[in-house]
Every structure is written in structure tokens, then in C-alpha cells.
Coordinates of C-alpha atoms in Angstrom, one line a residue:
Q14 CA 44.8 -67.3 17.9
A15 CA 47.3 -64.9 17.3
K16 CA 44.7 -63.0 14.8
N17 CA 42.2 -63.2 18.2
A18 CA 45.3 -62.0 20.2
V19 CA 46.5 -59.2 18.5
K20 CA 42.8 -57.8 18.1
Y21 CA 42.0 -57.8 22.1
T22 CA 45.6 -56.2 22.8
V23 CA 44.9 -53.4 20.3
A24 CA 41.1 -53.1 21.5
F25 CA 43.2 -53.2 25.0
L26 CA 45.4 -50.3 24.1
I27 CA 42.6 -48.2 22.2
I28 CA 40.5 -48.7 25.7
C29 CA 43.9 -47.0 28.0
A30 CA 44.5 -44.5 25.2
A31 CA 40.8 -43.6 25.6
L32 CA 41.2 -43.3 29.2
L33 CA 44.3 -41.1 29.5
L34 CA 42.5 -38.7 27.1
I35 CA 39.6 -38.6 29.5
G36 CA 41.8 -38.1 32.2
A37 CA 43.8 -35.2 30.8
F38 CA 40.7 -33.1 30.6
A39 CA 38.2 -34.2 32.9
P40 CA 37.6 -31.7 36.2
L41 CA 39.4 -31.9 39.4
L42 CA 37.4 -29.4 40.9
P43 CA 33.4 -28.6 40.5
P44 CA 32.4 -26.7 37.7
P45 CA 31.2 -23.1 38.4
K46 CA 28.0 -22.0 38.8
Q47 CA 25.0 -21.4 36.2
N48 CA 24.9 -17.6 37.3
S49 CA 28.4 -17.3 36.7
T50 CA 29.5 -15.2 33.4
Q51 CA 31.1 -16.5 30.4
W52 CA 34.7 -15.2 31.3
D53 CA 35.0 -17.3 34.6
K54 CA 33.7 -20.8 32.7
L55 CA 36.3 -19.6 30.6
Q56 CA 39.2 -19.5 33.0
Y57 CA 37.8 -22.4 34.7
L58 CA 38.6 -24.4 31.6
F59 CA 42.1 -22.8 31.2
K60 CA 42.9 -23.4 35.0
E61 CA 41.8 -27.1 34.6
L62 CA 44.1 -27.8 31.5
G63 CA 47.1 -26.3 32.9
S64 CA 46.8 -28.1 35.4
N65 CA 46.5 -31.8 34.3
D66 CA 49.7 -33.9 33.9
G67 CA 50.1 -37.2 33.1
V68 CA 49.9 -38.6 36.5
V69 CA 46.1 -36.9 36.3
A70 CA 45.6 -38.7 33.4
L71 CA 47.2 -41.9 34.9
S72 CA 44.8 -41.5 37.7
F73 CA 41.3 -41.0 35.9
S74 CA 42.5 -44.4 34.4
I75 CA 42.8 -46.0 37.9
S76 CA 39.6 -44.5 39.3
S77 CA 38.0 -45.9 36.3
L78 CA 38.7 -49.6 36.9
T79 CA 38.2 -48.6 40.8
L80 CA 34.5 -48.1 39.7
I81 CA 34.5 -51.6 37.5
G82 CA 35.8 -52.8 41.0
M83 CA 33.1 -51.4 42.7
L84 CA 30.3 -53.0 40.7
A85 CA 32.2 -56.3 41.0
V86 CA 32.4 -55.7 45.0
I87 CA 28.8 -54.6 44.9
T88 CA 27.7 -58.2 42.9
Y89 CA 30.0 -60.6 44.5
T90 CA 31.7 -59.7 47.5
A91 CA 28.6 -58.8 49.0
Y92 CA 26.7 -61.8 48.4
G93 CA 30.5 -64.0 49.3
M94 CA 30.5 -62.2 53.0
S95 CA 26.7 -63.6 53.3
I96 CA 27.3 -67.0 51.5
L97 CA 30.5 -68.0 53.1
P98 CA 30.1 -67.9 56.6
L99 CA 26.1 -69.6 56.2
N100 CA 28.1 -72.2 54.2
L101 CA 30.9 -73.2 56.7
I102 CA 28.2 -73.3 59.4
K103 CA 25.8 -75.5 57.2
G104 CA 28.4 -77.6 55.8
T105 CA 27.9 -79.9 53.4
R106 CA 26.5 -83.5 52.8
S107 CA 28.6 -86.5 54.3
V108 CA 29.8 -88.9 52.0
L109 CA 28.1 -92.1 53.9
Y110 CA 24.5 -90.2 53.6
E111 CA 25.2 -89.6 50.1
Q112 CA 26.5 -92.8 49.3
L113 CA 22.9 -94.5 50.3
E114 CA 21.4 -92.0 48.3
N115 CA 23.4 -93.2 45.4
T116 CA 22.1 -96.7 46.2
E117 CA 18.6 -96.4 46.0
D118 CA 18.7 -94.2 43.2
M119 CA 21.1 -97.7 41.2
E120 CA 18.2 -99.8 42.7
E121 CA 15.5 -97.4 41.4
V122 CA 17.0 -97.6 37.7
E123 CA 17.6 -101.2 38.0
Q124 CA 14.4 -101.6 38.8
H125 CA 13.4 -99.6 35.9
I126 CA 16.0 -101.4 33.1
E127 CA 14.5 -105.2 34.2
K128 CA 10.7 -104.3 33.5
L129 CA 11.8 -102.7 29.9
K130 CA 13.6 -105.7 29.4
A131 CA 10.7 -107.8 30.5
K132 CA 8.8 -106.6 27.5
C133 CA 10.3 -108.1 25.5
E134 CA 11.0 -112.2 27.2
D135 CA 8.6 -113.4 24.8
G136 CA 10.4 -112.2 21.8
R137 CA 8.8 -109.3 20.8
P138 CA 11.5 -106.5 20.2
L139 CA 10.6 -102.9 21.9
S140 CA 9.1 -100.2 21.1
L141 CA 11.5 -97.0 19.7
R142 CA 10.4 -95.2 22.3
D143 CA 11.0 -98.1 24.9
R144 CA 14.6 -98.8 23.7
R145 CA 15.6 -95.2 23.8
N146 CA 14.6 -95.0 27.6
L147 CA 16.6 -98.3 27.8
Q148 CA 19.8 -96.7 26.6
E149 CA 18.8 -93.3 28.9
L150 CA 18.5 -95.8 31.9
E151 CA 22.1 -97.5 31.0
A152 CA 23.6 -94.6 30.6
K153 CA 22.2 -93.2 33.7
L154 CA 23.4 -96.5 35.6
L155 CA 27.0 -96.5 34.8
T156 CA 27.1 -92.7 35.7
L157 CA 26.3 -93.9 39.1
R158 CA 27.9 -96.6 39.7
R159 CA 31.1 -94.6 38.8
R160 CA 30.0 -92.0 41.3
G161 CA 29.9 -94.6 44.1
R162 CA 33.4 -95.7 43.2
H163 CA 34.4 -92.0 43.7
L164 CA 32.1 -92.0 46.9
E165 CA 34.1 -95.4 47.8
N166 CA 37.4 -93.4 47.5
A167 CA 36.6 -90.7 49.0
E168 CA 35.8 -92.3 51.8
R169 CA 39.1 -94.1 52.6
N170 CA 40.4 -90.5 52.1
C171 CA 42.0 -89.1 54.8
C172 CA 40.8 -85.9 54.2
S173 CA 37.3 -86.5 54.4
K174 CA 38.1 -87.8 58.0
V175 CA 40.1 -84.7 59.1
G176 CA 37.1 -82.4 57.6
R177 CA 35.0 -84.1 59.9
A178 CA 36.8 -83.6 62.9
L179 CA 37.3 -79.9 62.1
R180 CA 33.4 -79.4 61.9
P181 CA 33.4 -77.6 65.0
I182 CA 36.0 -75.2 63.8
K183 CA 34.3 -74.5 61.1
I184 CA 31.0 -73.7 62.2
L185 CA 33.4 -71.3 64.8
L186 CA 35.0 -69.8 61.8
G187 CA 31.1 -69.1 60.5
V188 CA 29.9 -67.4 63.5
F189 CA 33.3 -65.2 63.4
F190 CA 33.0 -64.5 59.6
I191 CA 29.7 -63.2 60.8
L192 CA 30.8 -61.2 63.4
V193 CA 32.9 -59.7 61.0
A194 CA 30.6 -58.9 58.3
L195 CA 28.7 -56.9 60.9
L196 CA 31.4 -55.1 61.8
F197 CA 32.0 -54.1 58.3
F198 CA 28.7 -52.9 58.0
V199 CA 28.1 -51.1 61.3
S200 CA 31.1 -49.1 60.3
L201 CA 30.5 -48.8 56.7
F202 CA 27.0 -47.3 57.4
I203 CA 28.7 -45.0 60.1
S204 CA 31.0 -43.5 57.4
N205 CA 28.3 -42.8 54.9
L206 CA 26.3 -41.3 57.5
D207 CA 28.6 -38.7 58.4
K208 CA 29.3 -38.2 55.2
A209 CA 25.5 -37.7 54.5
L210 CA 25.6 -35.2 57.2
Y211 CA 28.7 -33.2 57.5
S212 CA 30.4 -33.6 54.3
S213 CA 31.0 -30.3 52.1
G214 CA 28.6 -31.7 49.1
M215 CA 28.4 -33.5 46.2
S216 CA 30.4 -31.5 44.4
S217 CA 33.2 -31.6 45.8
G218 CA 33.1 -35.4 46.5
L219 CA 31.5 -35.4 49.8
I220 CA 34.6 -34.6 51.3
V221 CA 34.5 -34.9 55.3
F222 CA 37.7 -33.4 57.4
G223 CA 37.8 -35.8 60.1
T224 CA 35.2 -38.3 61.9
N225 CA 32.3 -36.7 63.4
L226 CA 30.8 -40.1 64.4
T227 CA 32.4 -42.9 66.4
N228 CA 33.1 -45.7 64.0
P229 CA 34.4 -49.1 65.7
L230 CA 37.1 -50.3 63.0
N231 CA 38.6 -46.5 62.9
E232 CA 39.0 -46.0 66.4
L233 CA 40.6 -49.7 65.8
L234 CA 43.5 -49.1 63.7
L235 CA 43.8 -45.7 65.7
A236 CA 44.5 -47.8 69.0
L237 CA 46.7 -50.5 67.0
Q238 CA 48.9 -48.1 64.7
P239 CA 51.2 -47.2 68.1
V240 CA 52.5 -50.8 68.1
F241 CA 54.0 -52.2 65.1
P242 CA 53.2 -53.5 63.1
L243 CA 49.6 -54.5 64.2
D244 CA 47.8 -51.9 62.4
Y245 CA 49.3 -53.4 59.3
V246 CA 48.4 -56.9 60.1
L247 CA 44.8 -55.6 60.7
I248 CA 44.7 -54.2 57.0
T249 CA 46.1 -57.5 55.2
I250 CA 43.5 -59.2 57.0
I251 CA 40.9 -57.0 55.8
T252 CA 42.5 -56.9 52.5
M253 CA 42.5 -60.9 52.3
Y254 CA 38.8 -61.3 53.7
F255 CA 37.1 -59.3 50.8
V256 CA 39.3 -62.0 48.3
F257 CA 38.5 -64.5 50.4
T258 CA 34.4 -63.5 50.5
S259 CA 34.8 -62.4 46.8
M260 CA 35.8 -66.3 46.0
A261 CA 33.4 -67.6 47.3
G262 CA 30.6 -65.2 46.0
I263 CA 31.9 -66.1 42.4
R264 CA 32.4 -69.8 43.3
N265 CA 28.5 -69.6 44.4
M266 CA 27.4 -67.2 41.9
G267 CA 29.5 -68.0 38.6
I268 CA 30.8 -65.3 36.3
W269 CA 27.7 -62.9 34.9
F270 CA 27.4 -60.4 32.4
F271 CA 24.0 -58.6 33.8
W272 CA 22.2 -61.4 32.8
I273 CA 23.8 -63.7 30.9
R274 CA 26.0 -66.5 33.1
L275 CA 29.1 -66.5 30.8
Y276 CA 30.8 -69.1 33.0
K277 CA 30.6 -71.3 36.1
I278 CA 33.3 -71.9 38.6
R279 CA 33.3 -76.1 39.1
P280 CA 36.1 -77.8 40.9
Q281 CA 38.6 -79.3 38.5
R282 CA 36.0 -78.7 35.7
T283 CA 36.4 -74.4 35.3
R284 CA 37.2 -73.4 31.4
P285 CA 40.5 -71.6 30.9
Q286 CA 38.4 -68.2 30.6
A287 CA 36.3 -68.4 33.4
L288 CA 40.2 -68.6 35.6
L289 CA 41.1 -65.5 33.3
F290 CA 37.7 -63.8 33.9
L291 CA 38.1 -64.6 37.8
C292 CA 41.4 -63.2 38.1
M293 CA 40.5 -60.3 36.6
I294 CA 37.7 -59.5 38.8
L295 CA 39.9 -60.6 42.1
L296 CA 42.1 -57.3 40.6
L297 CA 40.0 -55.0 40.1
I298 CA 38.0 -55.9 43.5
V299 CA 41.5 -55.6 45.4
L300 CA 41.7 -51.9 43.3
H301 CA 38.5 -50.8 44.8
T302 CA 40.0 -52.3 48.5
N303 CA 42.0 -49.0 48.8
Y304 CA 38.5 -46.9 49.2
M305 CA 36.6 -49.2 50.8
I306 CA 39.4 -49.5 53.6
Y307 CA 39.3 -45.8 53.6
S308 CA 35.2 -46.0 54.0
L309 CA 36.0 -48.0 57.0
A310 CA 38.2 -46.2 58.8
P311 CA 38.7 -42.5 57.4
Q312 CA 40.9 -40.8 60.1
Y313 CA 43.5 -43.7 59.7
V314 CA 43.7 -43.5 55.7
M315 CA 43.8 -40.0 56.0
Y316 CA 46.6 -38.9 58.3
G317 CA 47.7 -43.0 58.8
S318 CA 50.0 -43.1 62.0
Q319 CA 51.3 -39.8 62.1
T320 CA 51.4 -37.6 65.7
Y321 CA 52.4 -34.4 66.5
L322 CA 53.4 -32.4 69.4
W323 CA 50.7 -29.9 71.1
Q324 CA 51.5 -27.1 73.4
K325 CA 48.4 -26.0 75.7
N326 CA 48.4 -22.7 76.1
H327 CA 52.1 -22.3 75.0
T328 CA 53.7 -23.6 77.7
I329 CA 56.6 -25.7 77.8
T330 CA 54.8 -28.9 78.5
A331 CA 54.3 -31.1 75.1
V332 CA 51.4 -33.7 74.7
V333 CA 52.1 -36.3 71.9
K334 CA 48.7 -36.5 69.7
T335 CA 47.5 -38.4 67.0
C336 CA 47.2 -36.2 63.8
D337 CA 43.0 -35.4 62.8
V338 CA 42.0 -32.5 61.3
D339 CA 42.6 -30.0 64.1
A340 CA 46.4 -30.6 64.0
P341 CA 48.7 -27.9 62.3
D342 CA 49.2 -28.2 58.7
D343 CA 53.1 -28.3 59.3
Q344 CA 53.4 -31.3 61.7
C345 CA 50.5 -33.2 60.1
T346 CA 50.5 -34.2 56.1
V347 CA 47.3 -35.8 54.4
T348 CA 48.2 -39.3 53.2
R349 CA 49.2 -39.9 49.1
S350 CA 45.8 -42.2 49.4
Y351 CA 43.8 -39.7 50.4
L352 CA 44.7 -37.3 48.0
F353 CA 44.2 -39.7 45.3
L354 CA 40.7 -41.1 46.5
H355 CA 39.3 -38.0 46.3
K356 CA 41.4 -36.3 43.3
F357 CA 37.9 -36.4 41.2
W358 CA 35.1 -35.2 43.0
F359 CA 32.9 -37.1 41.0
F360 CA 34.1 -40.4 41.2
S361 CA 34.5 -40.0 45.1
T362 CA 30.5 -39.2 44.5
I363 CA 30.0 -42.1 42.6
Y364 CA 31.9 -44.4 45.4
Y365 CA 29.9 -42.7 48.3
F366 CA 26.4 -44.0 46.2
G367 CA 28.4 -47.5 45.7
N368 CA 28.4 -47.9 49.9
W369 CA 25.1 -47.6 50.2
A370 CA 24.3 -50.0 47.6
F371 CA 26.2 -52.4 49.0
L372 CA 25.3 -52.2 51.7
V373 CA 21.9 -53.0 50.6

């Protein structure tokens, strides 16, 4: 165990060192055009090398992990946003129905056992195949009886009674989660469409200065920000919604590596390695939530709750306005989150196409 722990620790340090080294030399600006001279390309290289520091290397490492989180969001969160409300609306089978089904299975197995035992009533021994079938049926009967006792305990449990009483609330929650998923879908689609129509191109990371299309979630956050702390409460709810839907997706799908299923997530039977992978995937998803919130509410993430005084035609009367792209630079400052998300133009471009994959 110590040997394996050292091996994984060394591998982790090597990966971190590689990401930091790549981040130290990664270009922050789009490369010069093909028709530029060699001197322009050399100046561009020295400018990039001189502008990089440890913060940029760390940003590259975090952006790389965020990219992995994007894949997890596309795989698990998108699936969980659809399966969670459907499971709440559909519900689970009642304990009484499962007891009836289990009793019928027990009667059927007992009949098969009696038929096999009837073959040896005259003293003849059973064949090898019949003996094997008899052993399998007896083992299955023991399993069904054990399941019957478990269902009886579940029927007497107060949690099952409370679950039946809360059934209408679960249906309402399922309908509510469907509406929330539709709101996220519409907001993300409008944000991506805004970038496709009004951005400055892929070479700049598809940056959009302001919002040109009305985004419902962005408008909601801007309306809530004057009343502290309603906007922060909504951001927390959005983050928790992504976490819960991701957990629902992982629980139903299991943990996969491409087409290979590594682990299943089952109550009280999940392996420790699966729990470790589950926590790691959730951390990566939360890391990618920063860009998802920016995609859902770009103007809010760009300026936050900042305001400025606007004087029309240099009059004395000033009006308080929310910061946007038309605001003066000395009164409105772009947030650190926005600058961090657009630190590397190629990551922003990949995230943009990842949002389209998430919508699909």
C-alpha cells in the first residue's frame, strides 16, 4: 500500500509540474497572422515569455482541470438534469407491490423444487444437471426469503410511511426541476447564440462585451443584486443544483472511462475507490461551474453588483446605473473571475463548444 501511495503521489506531482511548465510558456494572445514577418513572430514570442509568471502558470493548471470538469458536466450533469426530475415524478415501486412480487417468485421457485424432488421419490438418484439446478433453486429461495424479511422491515419502517406521505411534494419538485432545467437551457442557448453572432472571433476566445440578447437568468441576477444577499443566494442555489443533478447522473450511470464502466454507485455497497472517484468528479464539476455561471449570466459575472453615476449632457443631476460595457473605465472594473476565465483564449473557445455539447 505504501508503494502504491508513493507511486500515485509521484505521478500527481509530475502531472502538476507538467501543467505549470506548459502554462509558463502558453500564449495568452492569439498568434500573429500567417503573412507576418519572422521578426514579428519573434517579438510575439519574447513578449509572451516576458509577460508570463507563476500566476499565469497556476491559471493554466486550473483551466486544464476545468476542462476535465467540462467533460464531466457534459457526461453526468446534463444527464442528471433530465433523470432527476423524471425519477421524482415517476417515483419508486411501493413496498406492498414488491412484497407481492417476491411472494409470487417464492411460490414459483418452491414449485420447481418440488418437481425436482419428485423425480427421486422412487429411490432413483438425480442426475448431475438436476442436482445442480436444485442447488441453484434452493439458493435462490434463500435469497427471496431474505428479501421478504427485508421488505417486511421496510414496511414497518416509519421512513417508508413518510415517503408515501411526501409523494405529492416529490411530484411538485420534479416539475419544478424540469422548469429550472428549461430556464438553464434557454439562458445557455441565448448566451452561446450571443457569442456566435456578436463575439470578436475564436482567436480572441469568443469574447462578448456586454449582452446583446436578453438572457432571463442574467436579468434575474441583475434585478436581485440591489437587495443583498439575494443574488448570492441564487448563485449558491445554482451551484447546489449542479451538484445534486451531477450526483443523480453519476448514481444512475456509474463511473465510466470512455466505454468501460469502472464502478457502480449503490447504497451501502459502493466501493471506496468509487467514492473517491465520485468526490473527484464532483470537485471538477464545481470547478467548471464558474464558467457555467458566466455563460448563464455573462453581464453579472463581468461587473457583479457595481454601479456608477451617469450624468446626461454634463448636467448636475446624476443617475445611478448598473455597470455595463458602456460604463467609464474609471468607475467600473471588470471582475477577477471574468479576467481569469478569459486568461487563455483557446480555453475559452473550447468551453464555448463544450456548452453546445452540453445543450445537445
